[in-house]
XYZ file of C-alpha atoms in Angstrom:
494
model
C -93.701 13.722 -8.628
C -94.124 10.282 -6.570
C -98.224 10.193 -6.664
C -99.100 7.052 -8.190
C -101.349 6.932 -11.213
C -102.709 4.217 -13.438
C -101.370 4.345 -17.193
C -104.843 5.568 -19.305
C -105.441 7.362 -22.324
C -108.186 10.289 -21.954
C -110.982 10.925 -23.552
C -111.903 14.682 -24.601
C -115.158 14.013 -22.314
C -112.604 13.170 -19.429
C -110.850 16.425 -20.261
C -114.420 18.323 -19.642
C -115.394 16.388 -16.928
C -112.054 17.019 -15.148
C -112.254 20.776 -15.971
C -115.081 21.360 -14.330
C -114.353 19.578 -11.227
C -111.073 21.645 -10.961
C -113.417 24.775 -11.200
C -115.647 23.179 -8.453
C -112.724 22.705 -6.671
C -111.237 26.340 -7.274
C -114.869 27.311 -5.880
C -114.681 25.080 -2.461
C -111.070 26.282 -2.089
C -112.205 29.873 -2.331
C -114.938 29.513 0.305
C -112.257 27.727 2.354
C -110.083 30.245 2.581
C -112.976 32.438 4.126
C -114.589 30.371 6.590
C -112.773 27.440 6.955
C -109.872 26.442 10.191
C -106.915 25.842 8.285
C -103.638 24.693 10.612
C -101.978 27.732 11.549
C -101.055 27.795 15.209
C -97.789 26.330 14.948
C -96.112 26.223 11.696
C -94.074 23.713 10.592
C -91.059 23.524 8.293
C -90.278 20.696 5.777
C -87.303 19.431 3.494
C -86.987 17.097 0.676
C -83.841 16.029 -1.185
C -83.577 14.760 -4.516
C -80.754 12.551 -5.203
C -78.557 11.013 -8.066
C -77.221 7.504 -7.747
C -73.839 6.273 -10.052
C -71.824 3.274 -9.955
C -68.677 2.654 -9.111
C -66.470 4.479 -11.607
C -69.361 7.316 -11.244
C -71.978 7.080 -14.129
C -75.716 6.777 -13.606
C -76.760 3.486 -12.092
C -80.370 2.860 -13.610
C -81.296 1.199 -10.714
C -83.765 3.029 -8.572
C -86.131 0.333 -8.049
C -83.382 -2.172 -6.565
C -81.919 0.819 -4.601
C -85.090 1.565 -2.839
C -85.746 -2.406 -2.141
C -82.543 -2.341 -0.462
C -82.957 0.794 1.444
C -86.887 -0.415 2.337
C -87.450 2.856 4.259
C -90.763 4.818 3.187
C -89.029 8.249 3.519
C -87.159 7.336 0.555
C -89.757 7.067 -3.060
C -88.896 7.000 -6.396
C -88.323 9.725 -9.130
C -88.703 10.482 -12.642
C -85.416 8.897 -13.771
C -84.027 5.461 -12.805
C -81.121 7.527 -11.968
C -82.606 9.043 -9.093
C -84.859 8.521 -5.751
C -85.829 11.291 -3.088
C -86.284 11.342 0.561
C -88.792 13.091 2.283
C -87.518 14.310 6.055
C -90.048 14.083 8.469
C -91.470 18.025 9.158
C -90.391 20.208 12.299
C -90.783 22.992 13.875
C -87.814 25.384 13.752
C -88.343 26.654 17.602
C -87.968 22.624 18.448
C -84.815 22.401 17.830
C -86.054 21.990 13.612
C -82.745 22.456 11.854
C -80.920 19.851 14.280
C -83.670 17.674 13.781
C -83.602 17.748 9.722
C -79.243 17.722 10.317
C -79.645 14.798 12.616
C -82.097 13.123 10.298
C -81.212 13.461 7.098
C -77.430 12.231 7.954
C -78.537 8.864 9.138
C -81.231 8.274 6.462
C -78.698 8.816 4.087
C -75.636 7.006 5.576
C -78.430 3.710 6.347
C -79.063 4.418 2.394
C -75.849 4.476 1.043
C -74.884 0.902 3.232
C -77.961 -0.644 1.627
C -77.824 0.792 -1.903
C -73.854 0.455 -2.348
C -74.575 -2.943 -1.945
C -76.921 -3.125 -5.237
C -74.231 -0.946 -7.128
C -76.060 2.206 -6.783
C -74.262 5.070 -4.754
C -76.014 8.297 -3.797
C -74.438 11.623 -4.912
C -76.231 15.581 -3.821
C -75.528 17.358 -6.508
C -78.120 19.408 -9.060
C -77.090 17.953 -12.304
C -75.723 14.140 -12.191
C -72.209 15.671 -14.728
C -71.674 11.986 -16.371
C -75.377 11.920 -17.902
C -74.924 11.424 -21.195
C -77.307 11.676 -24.771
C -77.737 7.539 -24.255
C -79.181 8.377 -20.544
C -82.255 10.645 -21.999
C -84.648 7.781 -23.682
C -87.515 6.497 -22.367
C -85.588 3.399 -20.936
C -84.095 5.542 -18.513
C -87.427 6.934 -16.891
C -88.646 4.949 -13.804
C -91.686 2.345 -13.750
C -94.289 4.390 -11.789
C -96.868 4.733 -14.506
C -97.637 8.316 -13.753
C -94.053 9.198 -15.333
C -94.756 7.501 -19.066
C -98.228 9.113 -18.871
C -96.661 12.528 -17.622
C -94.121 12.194 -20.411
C -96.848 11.412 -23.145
C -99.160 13.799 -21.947
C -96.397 16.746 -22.262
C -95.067 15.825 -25.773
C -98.926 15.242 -26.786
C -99.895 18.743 -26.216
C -96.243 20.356 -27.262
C -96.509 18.388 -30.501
C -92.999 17.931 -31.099
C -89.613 16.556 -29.841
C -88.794 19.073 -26.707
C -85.552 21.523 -27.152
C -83.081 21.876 -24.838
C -81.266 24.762 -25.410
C -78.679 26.304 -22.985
C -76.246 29.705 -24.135
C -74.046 31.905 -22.572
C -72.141 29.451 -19.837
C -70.450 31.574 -16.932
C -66.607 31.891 -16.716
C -64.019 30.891 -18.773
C -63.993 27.976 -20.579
C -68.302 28.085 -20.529
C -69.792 26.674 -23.217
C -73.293 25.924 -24.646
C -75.911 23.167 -25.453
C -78.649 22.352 -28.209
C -79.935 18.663 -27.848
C -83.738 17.256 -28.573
C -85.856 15.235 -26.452
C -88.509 12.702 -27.095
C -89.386 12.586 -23.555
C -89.156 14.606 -20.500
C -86.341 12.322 -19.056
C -84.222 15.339 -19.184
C -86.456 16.885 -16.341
C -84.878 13.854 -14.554
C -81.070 15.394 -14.513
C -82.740 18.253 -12.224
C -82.534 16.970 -8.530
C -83.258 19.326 -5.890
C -83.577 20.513 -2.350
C -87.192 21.782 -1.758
C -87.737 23.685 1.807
C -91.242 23.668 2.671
C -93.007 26.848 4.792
C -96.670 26.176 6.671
C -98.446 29.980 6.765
C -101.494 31.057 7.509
C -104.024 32.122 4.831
C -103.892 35.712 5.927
C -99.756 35.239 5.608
C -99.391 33.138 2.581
C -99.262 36.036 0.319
C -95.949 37.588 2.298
C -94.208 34.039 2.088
C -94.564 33.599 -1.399
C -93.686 37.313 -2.208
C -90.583 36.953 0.331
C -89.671 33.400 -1.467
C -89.810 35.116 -5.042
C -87.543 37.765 -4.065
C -84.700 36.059 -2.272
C -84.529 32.827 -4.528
C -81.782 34.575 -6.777
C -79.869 35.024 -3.610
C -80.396 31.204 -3.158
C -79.015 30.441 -6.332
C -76.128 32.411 -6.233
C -74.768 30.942 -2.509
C -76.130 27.812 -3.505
C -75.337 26.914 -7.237
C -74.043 23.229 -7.877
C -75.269 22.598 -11.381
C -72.232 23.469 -13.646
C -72.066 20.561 -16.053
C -74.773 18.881 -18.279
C -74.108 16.041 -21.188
C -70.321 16.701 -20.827
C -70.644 20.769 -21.390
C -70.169 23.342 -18.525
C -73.034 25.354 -18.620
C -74.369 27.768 -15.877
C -73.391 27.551 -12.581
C -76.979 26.458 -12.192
C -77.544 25.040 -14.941
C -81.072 23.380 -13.475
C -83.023 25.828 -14.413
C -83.124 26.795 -17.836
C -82.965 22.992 -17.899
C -86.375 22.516 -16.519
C -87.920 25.195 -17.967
C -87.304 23.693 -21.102
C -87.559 20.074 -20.084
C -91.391 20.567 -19.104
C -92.125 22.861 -21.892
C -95.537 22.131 -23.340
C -95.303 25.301 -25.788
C -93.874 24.921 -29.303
C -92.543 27.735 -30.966
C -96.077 29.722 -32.135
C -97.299 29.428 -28.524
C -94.213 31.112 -27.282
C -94.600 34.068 -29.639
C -98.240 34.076 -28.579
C -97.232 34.563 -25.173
C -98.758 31.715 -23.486
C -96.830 30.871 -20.217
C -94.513 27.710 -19.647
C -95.199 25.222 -17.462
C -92.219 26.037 -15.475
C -92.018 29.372 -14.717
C -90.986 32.537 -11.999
C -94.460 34.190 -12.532
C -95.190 37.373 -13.269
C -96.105 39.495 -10.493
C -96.513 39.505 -6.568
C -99.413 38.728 -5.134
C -102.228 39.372 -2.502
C -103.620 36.054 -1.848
C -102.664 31.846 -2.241
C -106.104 32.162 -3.963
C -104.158 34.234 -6.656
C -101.769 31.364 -7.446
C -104.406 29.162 -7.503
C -106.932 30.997 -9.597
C -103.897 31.647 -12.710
C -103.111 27.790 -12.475
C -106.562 27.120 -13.524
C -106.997 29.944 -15.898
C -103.855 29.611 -17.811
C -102.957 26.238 -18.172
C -104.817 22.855 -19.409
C -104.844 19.479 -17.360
C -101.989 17.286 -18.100
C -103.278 14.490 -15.934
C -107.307 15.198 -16.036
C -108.142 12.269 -13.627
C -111.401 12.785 -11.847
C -112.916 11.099 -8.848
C -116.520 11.319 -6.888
C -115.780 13.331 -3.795
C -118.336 16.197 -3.853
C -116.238 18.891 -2.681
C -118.983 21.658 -1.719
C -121.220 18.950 -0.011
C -117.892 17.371 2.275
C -117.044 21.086 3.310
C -120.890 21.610 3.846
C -121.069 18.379 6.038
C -118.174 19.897 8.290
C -115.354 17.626 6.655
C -112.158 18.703 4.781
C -112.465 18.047 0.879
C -109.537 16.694 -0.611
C -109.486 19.072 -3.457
C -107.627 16.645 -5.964
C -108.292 17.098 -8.736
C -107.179 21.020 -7.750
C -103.951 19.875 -5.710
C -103.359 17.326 -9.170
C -103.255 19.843 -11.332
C -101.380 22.504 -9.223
C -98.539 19.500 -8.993
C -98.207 19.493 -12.708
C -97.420 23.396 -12.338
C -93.945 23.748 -11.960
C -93.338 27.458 -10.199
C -90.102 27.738 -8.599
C -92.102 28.774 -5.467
C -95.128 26.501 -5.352
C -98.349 26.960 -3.734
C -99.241 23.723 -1.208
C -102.770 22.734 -0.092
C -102.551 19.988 2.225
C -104.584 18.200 4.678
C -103.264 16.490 7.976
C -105.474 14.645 10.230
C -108.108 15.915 8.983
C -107.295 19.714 9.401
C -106.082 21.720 6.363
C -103.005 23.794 5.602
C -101.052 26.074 3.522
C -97.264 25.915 2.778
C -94.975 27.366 0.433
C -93.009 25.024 -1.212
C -89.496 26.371 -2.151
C -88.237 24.485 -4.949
C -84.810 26.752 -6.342
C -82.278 25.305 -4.872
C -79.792 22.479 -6.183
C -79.353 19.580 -4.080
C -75.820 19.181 -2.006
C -72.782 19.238 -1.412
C -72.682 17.911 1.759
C -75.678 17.714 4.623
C -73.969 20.476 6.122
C -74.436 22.679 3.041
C -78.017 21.699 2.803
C -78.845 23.196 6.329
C -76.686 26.120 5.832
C -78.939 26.836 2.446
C -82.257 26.181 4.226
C -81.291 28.616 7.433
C -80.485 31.626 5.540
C -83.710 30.860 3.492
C -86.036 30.360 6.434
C -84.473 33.208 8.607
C -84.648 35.701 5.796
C -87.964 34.522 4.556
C -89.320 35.118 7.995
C -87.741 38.699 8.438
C -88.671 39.618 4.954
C -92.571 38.217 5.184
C -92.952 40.127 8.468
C -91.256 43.312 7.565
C -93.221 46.743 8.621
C -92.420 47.788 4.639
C -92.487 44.890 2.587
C -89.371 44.600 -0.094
C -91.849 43.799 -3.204
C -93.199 46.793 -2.318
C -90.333 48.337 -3.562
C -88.761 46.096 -5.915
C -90.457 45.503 -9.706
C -91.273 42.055 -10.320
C -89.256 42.146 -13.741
C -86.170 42.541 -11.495
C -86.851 40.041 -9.334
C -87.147 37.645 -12.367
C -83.981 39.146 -13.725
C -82.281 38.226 -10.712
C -82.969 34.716 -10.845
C -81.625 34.515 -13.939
C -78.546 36.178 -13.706
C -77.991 34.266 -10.138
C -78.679 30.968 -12.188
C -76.214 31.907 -14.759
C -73.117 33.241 -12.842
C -74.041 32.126 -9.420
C -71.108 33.288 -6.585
C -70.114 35.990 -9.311
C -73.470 37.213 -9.895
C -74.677 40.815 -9.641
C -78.053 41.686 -8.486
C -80.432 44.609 -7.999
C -81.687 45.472 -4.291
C -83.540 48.579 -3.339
C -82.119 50.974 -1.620
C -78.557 49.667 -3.287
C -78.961 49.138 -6.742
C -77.041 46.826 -8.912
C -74.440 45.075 -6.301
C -72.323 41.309 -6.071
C -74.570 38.739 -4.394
C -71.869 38.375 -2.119
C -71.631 41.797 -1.330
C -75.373 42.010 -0.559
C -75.531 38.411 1.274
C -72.677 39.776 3.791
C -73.517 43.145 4.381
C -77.288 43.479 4.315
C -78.842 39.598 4.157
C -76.547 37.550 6.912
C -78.067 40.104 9.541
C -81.579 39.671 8.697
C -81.612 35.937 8.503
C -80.320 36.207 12.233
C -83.051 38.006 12.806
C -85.592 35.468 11.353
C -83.840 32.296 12.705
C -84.326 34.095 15.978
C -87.871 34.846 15.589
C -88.517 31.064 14.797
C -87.077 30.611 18.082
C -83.806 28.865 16.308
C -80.593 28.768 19.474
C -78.579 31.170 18.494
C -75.239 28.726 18.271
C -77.565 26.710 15.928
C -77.813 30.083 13.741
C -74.283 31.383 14.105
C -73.022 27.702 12.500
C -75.350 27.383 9.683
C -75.211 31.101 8.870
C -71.544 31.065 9.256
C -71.118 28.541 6.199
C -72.981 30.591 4.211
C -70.831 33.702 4.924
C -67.702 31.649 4.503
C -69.033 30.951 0.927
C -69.259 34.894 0.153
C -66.046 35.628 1.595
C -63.973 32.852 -0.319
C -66.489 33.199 -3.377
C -66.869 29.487 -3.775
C -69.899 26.742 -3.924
C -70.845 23.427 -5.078
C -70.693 24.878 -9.076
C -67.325 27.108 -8.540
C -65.811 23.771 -6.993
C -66.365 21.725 -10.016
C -65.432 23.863 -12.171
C -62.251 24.644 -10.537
C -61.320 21.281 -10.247
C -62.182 20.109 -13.725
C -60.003 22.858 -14.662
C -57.051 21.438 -12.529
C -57.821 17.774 -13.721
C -57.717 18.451 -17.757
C -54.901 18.684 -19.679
C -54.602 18.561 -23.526
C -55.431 14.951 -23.961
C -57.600 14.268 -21.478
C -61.129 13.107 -21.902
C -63.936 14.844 -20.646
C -66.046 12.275 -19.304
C -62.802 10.324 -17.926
C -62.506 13.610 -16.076
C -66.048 14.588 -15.049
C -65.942 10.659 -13.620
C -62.910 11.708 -11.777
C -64.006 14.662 -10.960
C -67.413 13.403 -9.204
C -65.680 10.318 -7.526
C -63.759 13.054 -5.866
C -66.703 14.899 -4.796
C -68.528 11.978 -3.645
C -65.986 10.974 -1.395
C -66.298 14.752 -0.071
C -69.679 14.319 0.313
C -69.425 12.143 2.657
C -67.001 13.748 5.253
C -69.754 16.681 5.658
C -67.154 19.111 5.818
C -68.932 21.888 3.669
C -67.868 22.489 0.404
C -66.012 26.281 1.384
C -63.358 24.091 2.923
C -62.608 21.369 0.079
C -59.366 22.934 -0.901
C-alpha cells in the first residue's frame, strides 16, 4: 500500500487510456509466461509485518510520520492510517538458515524501533485489530500523508457512491457481540494490520502454490487468530476479515445482488495458471488508480529487456485477494510469488515464525503432493472454511477430505503438524529449527489458546460490573504489550 502516487483527479480519457495499457500489459505478461526466463532456480521466501503504534496509556498514537523519522530505517514505510507503519524483512531462502534469519531480523528491527519511536510517544504493538480504536479514530484526519491513500480513499467511495458499511454479526463465544458503523473513508481498512508471507514459484508451479495457499489459510486463521475486539465490541476471533472485505468494498447494495465481486475477496475457484488470476483481475474489476506511463511493454520484451508491467502490477495491488498474485522484477530478471496475506499480525516474534513455518512447510508438501488436495476438496468449502476459521478461530470446525467435518485443532495435530515437517524439510529447514517453530503451533492446539482466545480471556478476568470497557481494553493491551516484548509465545502467557 506504500507506492507513492501524486494526488490527481482522472479524466474518463485517462480511464481509457489506462485500460488499454493494462490489456497491453495482460498481453506482454501472457507471452512472458511462455517464452520469457523468469527467476526460478532458487526461491526465495519473504515477510512483512504490519504494525499498530499507541501511547502510553495504550490508544492510537497518530504519529506515523514522526515514528518513522525517529526510526530512519528504510525497512520500515508508512501505512494507510497514522496509527500504523510496516516493515519489510529483507527476503531469504528457507534452506539458508531463512526462518533464523527473518527471527534474528525482525527482533532487532523492532527492538531498534521501539527505542527510537517510544521516544516520540509512539509504541509498537503486533496485534490484528489495534482494540482501543475508537468511532473518533475513523475520519480522514486519521489516514496518513502519502497522497496515494486520500486518492485511494476517494477513488473507492467515488465508484461505491455512498458512505461504506461496516457490518460485523455473530461474534464467537460468550459474551460476542456485533457491529454496524458507516464510513466516509476507507480508514477503517487501516485497523487491519497483518503478517504477509511471501512464496517465489516458478510459472509452471504458481498454480499449486496458490491452490495450496487457498486451502490451508482457514487453518491459518484458526492457530493464528488475534483480532477479537473492534470499536470497543468483541467480534470474531478474527475479526480482520469481514473487516476488510467491507472496508474496501466498492459495491453498493444493487451491485451485490447483481453479483459483481468485491474488491476483497477468497475467489471462486482453483486454478491452472498465475495467468488465470491475472486475466479475472482485468476482466472483472475497473481501475481505481488508472495512472499510465510510456514504457512500451511489447517493444522492451521484444528488445530483450524486462517490461515493468505497471500499470498491470498497479492495478493487481488495488485487488485485495487474501492470496495475491506477485509479478516482480529483480535486477533485471522477473519473478513470481504468492503473496499470503491471511494472517493477523503478532503476538510475539516468536508467534510470527511459528505461523509462517507451518504455512511454508505445509504449503510446500501440499503444492508438491502426487494427488493434489483441491483436487478433492470443492472450492465452496474451502471458502467456507475461511470463514468459519475467521469467526471461531481455535474452536473452529472445518471440512478435510478424507475426514469430513473435524476441530481445527484436531486436524492441525493429527494430520497437518506431520506434513509441515515434511515441507520445512524439503526447503532444507534444520530440523531443531522445525521441531521449535512447529512445536508452538502444536502447543496452541493442545491448550486451545491464541492471540484472540488470550484477549478475550483476560478481558473477561479484568471486567467487573462497573468497569469501563475502554479503561479495560487499555488495560488489557498494556498488558499484552508488555508480553510482547518478552517473546515468550502467547500459549504460555498464563
Amino acid at each position: 500500500m506504500g507506492e507513492e502516487v501524486d494526488l490527481q483527479e482522472f479524466t474518463p480519457a485517462d480511464r481509457t487510456r489506462h485500460r488499454e495499457k493494462v490489456r497491453r500489459c495482460l498481453d506482454v505478461f501472457a507471452r512472458m509466461l511462455r517464452e520469457a526466463a523468469f527467476d526460478t532456480d532458487d526461491p526465495m521466501t519473504g515477510l512483512e509485518v504490519e504494525l499498530n503504534l499507541v501511547d502510553e496509556v495504550g490508544d492510537p498514537a497518530l504519529r506515523n510520520a514522526e515514528a518513522l523519522a525517529a526510526i530512519a530505517d528504510p525497512d520500515f514505510q508508512t501505512e494507510l492510517g497514522q496509527f500504523n507503519i510496516e516493515i519489510n524483512v529483507p527476503p531469504a531462502k528457507l534452506r539458508e538458515g531463512g526462518l533464523e534469519t527473518f527471527e534474528e531480523n525482525l527482533r532487532r528491527s523492532l527492538n531498534d524501533a521501539e527505542e527510537k519511536s517510544a521516544a516520540v510517544g509512539a509504541h509498537l504493538v503486533m496485534i490484528g485489530v489495534l482494540p482501543t480504536l475508537a468511532e473518533g479514530h475513523m475520519g480522514m484526519h486519521s489516514i496518513s500523508a502519502n497522497p496515494r491513500y486520500k486518492l485511494l480513499s476517494e477513488q473507492i467511495l467515488h465508484a461505491r457512491g455512498e458512505d461504506l458499511i461496516i457490518s460485523v454479526k455473530g461474534g464467537s463465544g460468550a459474551g460476542a457481540e456485533s457491529l454496524e458503523t458507516t464510513s466516509d473513508s476507507i480508514v477503517p481498512e487501516a485497523a487491519c494490520t497483518s503478517t504477509q508471507l511471501h512464496v517465489q514459484t516458478s510459472p509452471d508451479q504458481f498454480a499449486a502454490y496458490w491452490n495450496a495457499s487457498q486451502a490451508i489459510s482457514a487453518i491459518q486463521l484458526a492457530v493464528g487468530a488475534n483480532s477479537p475486539y473492534l470499536l470497543g465490541r468483541q467480534l470474531w476471533r478474527e475479526t480482520r476479515i469481514p473487516l476488510f472485505e467491507q472496508a474496501t468494498d466498492t459495491r453498493g447494495e444493487e451491485l451485490k445482488a447483481q453479483g459483481v465481486r468485491p474488491r476483497v475477496w477468497f475467489g471462486e475457484r482453483w486454478v491452472t495458471s498465475v495467468f488465470d488470476l491475472f486475466e479475472e483481475n482485468v476482466r472483472w474489476f475497473s481501475a481505481l488508480l488508472p495512472i499510465t506511463d510510456d514504457e512500451d511493454p511489447l517493444a522492451v520484451l521484444e528488445a530483450g529487456g524486462t517490461p515493468s508491467l505497471s500499470e498491470l502490477r498497479l492495478h493487481n495491488g488495488t485487488i485485495y485477494r487474501w492470496n495475491r498474485p506477485v509479478y516482480d522484477i529483480n535486477n533485471g530478471v522477473p519473478h513470481l510469488r504468492v503473496e499470503n496475506r491471511v494472517l493477523a499480525a503478532g503476538p510475539t516474534v516468536a508467534d510470527t515464525m511459528a505461523n509462517a513455518a507451518l504455512y511454508f512447510g505445509l504449503v510446500r508438501a501440499l503444492a508438491e503432493s502426487e494427488r493434489p488436495l483441491w483436487s478433492q476438496m470443492s472450492f465452496s468449502a474451502a471458502e467456507e472454511n475461511f470463514h468459519v476459521a475467521a469467526q471461531h478461530g481455535i474452536d473452529a470446525q472445518v471440512y478435510w477430505p478424507g475426514v469430513g467435518q473435524v476441530p481445527a485443532t484436531e486436524l492441525v495435530l493429527r494430520r497437518l503438524l506431520p506434513l509441515a515437517h515434511e515441507g520445512l524439510a524439503s526447503w532444507g529447514v534444520e530440523a531443531e529449527t522445525a521441531d521449535r517453530l512447529l512445536g508452538i503451533i502444536e502447543q496452541r492446539c493442545l491448550l486451545r489458546t491464541n492471540g484472540a482466545e488470550w484477549f478475550v480471556d483476560s478481558m473477561r478476568a479484568r471486567a467487573t460490573s462497573g468497569s469501563d470497557r475502554f479503561d479495560d481494553l487499555r488495560a488489557t493491551l498494556l498488558e499484552y504489550r508488555e508480553r510482547m516484548h518478552t517473546n515468550e509465545p502467547v500459549h504460555t502467557w498464563s
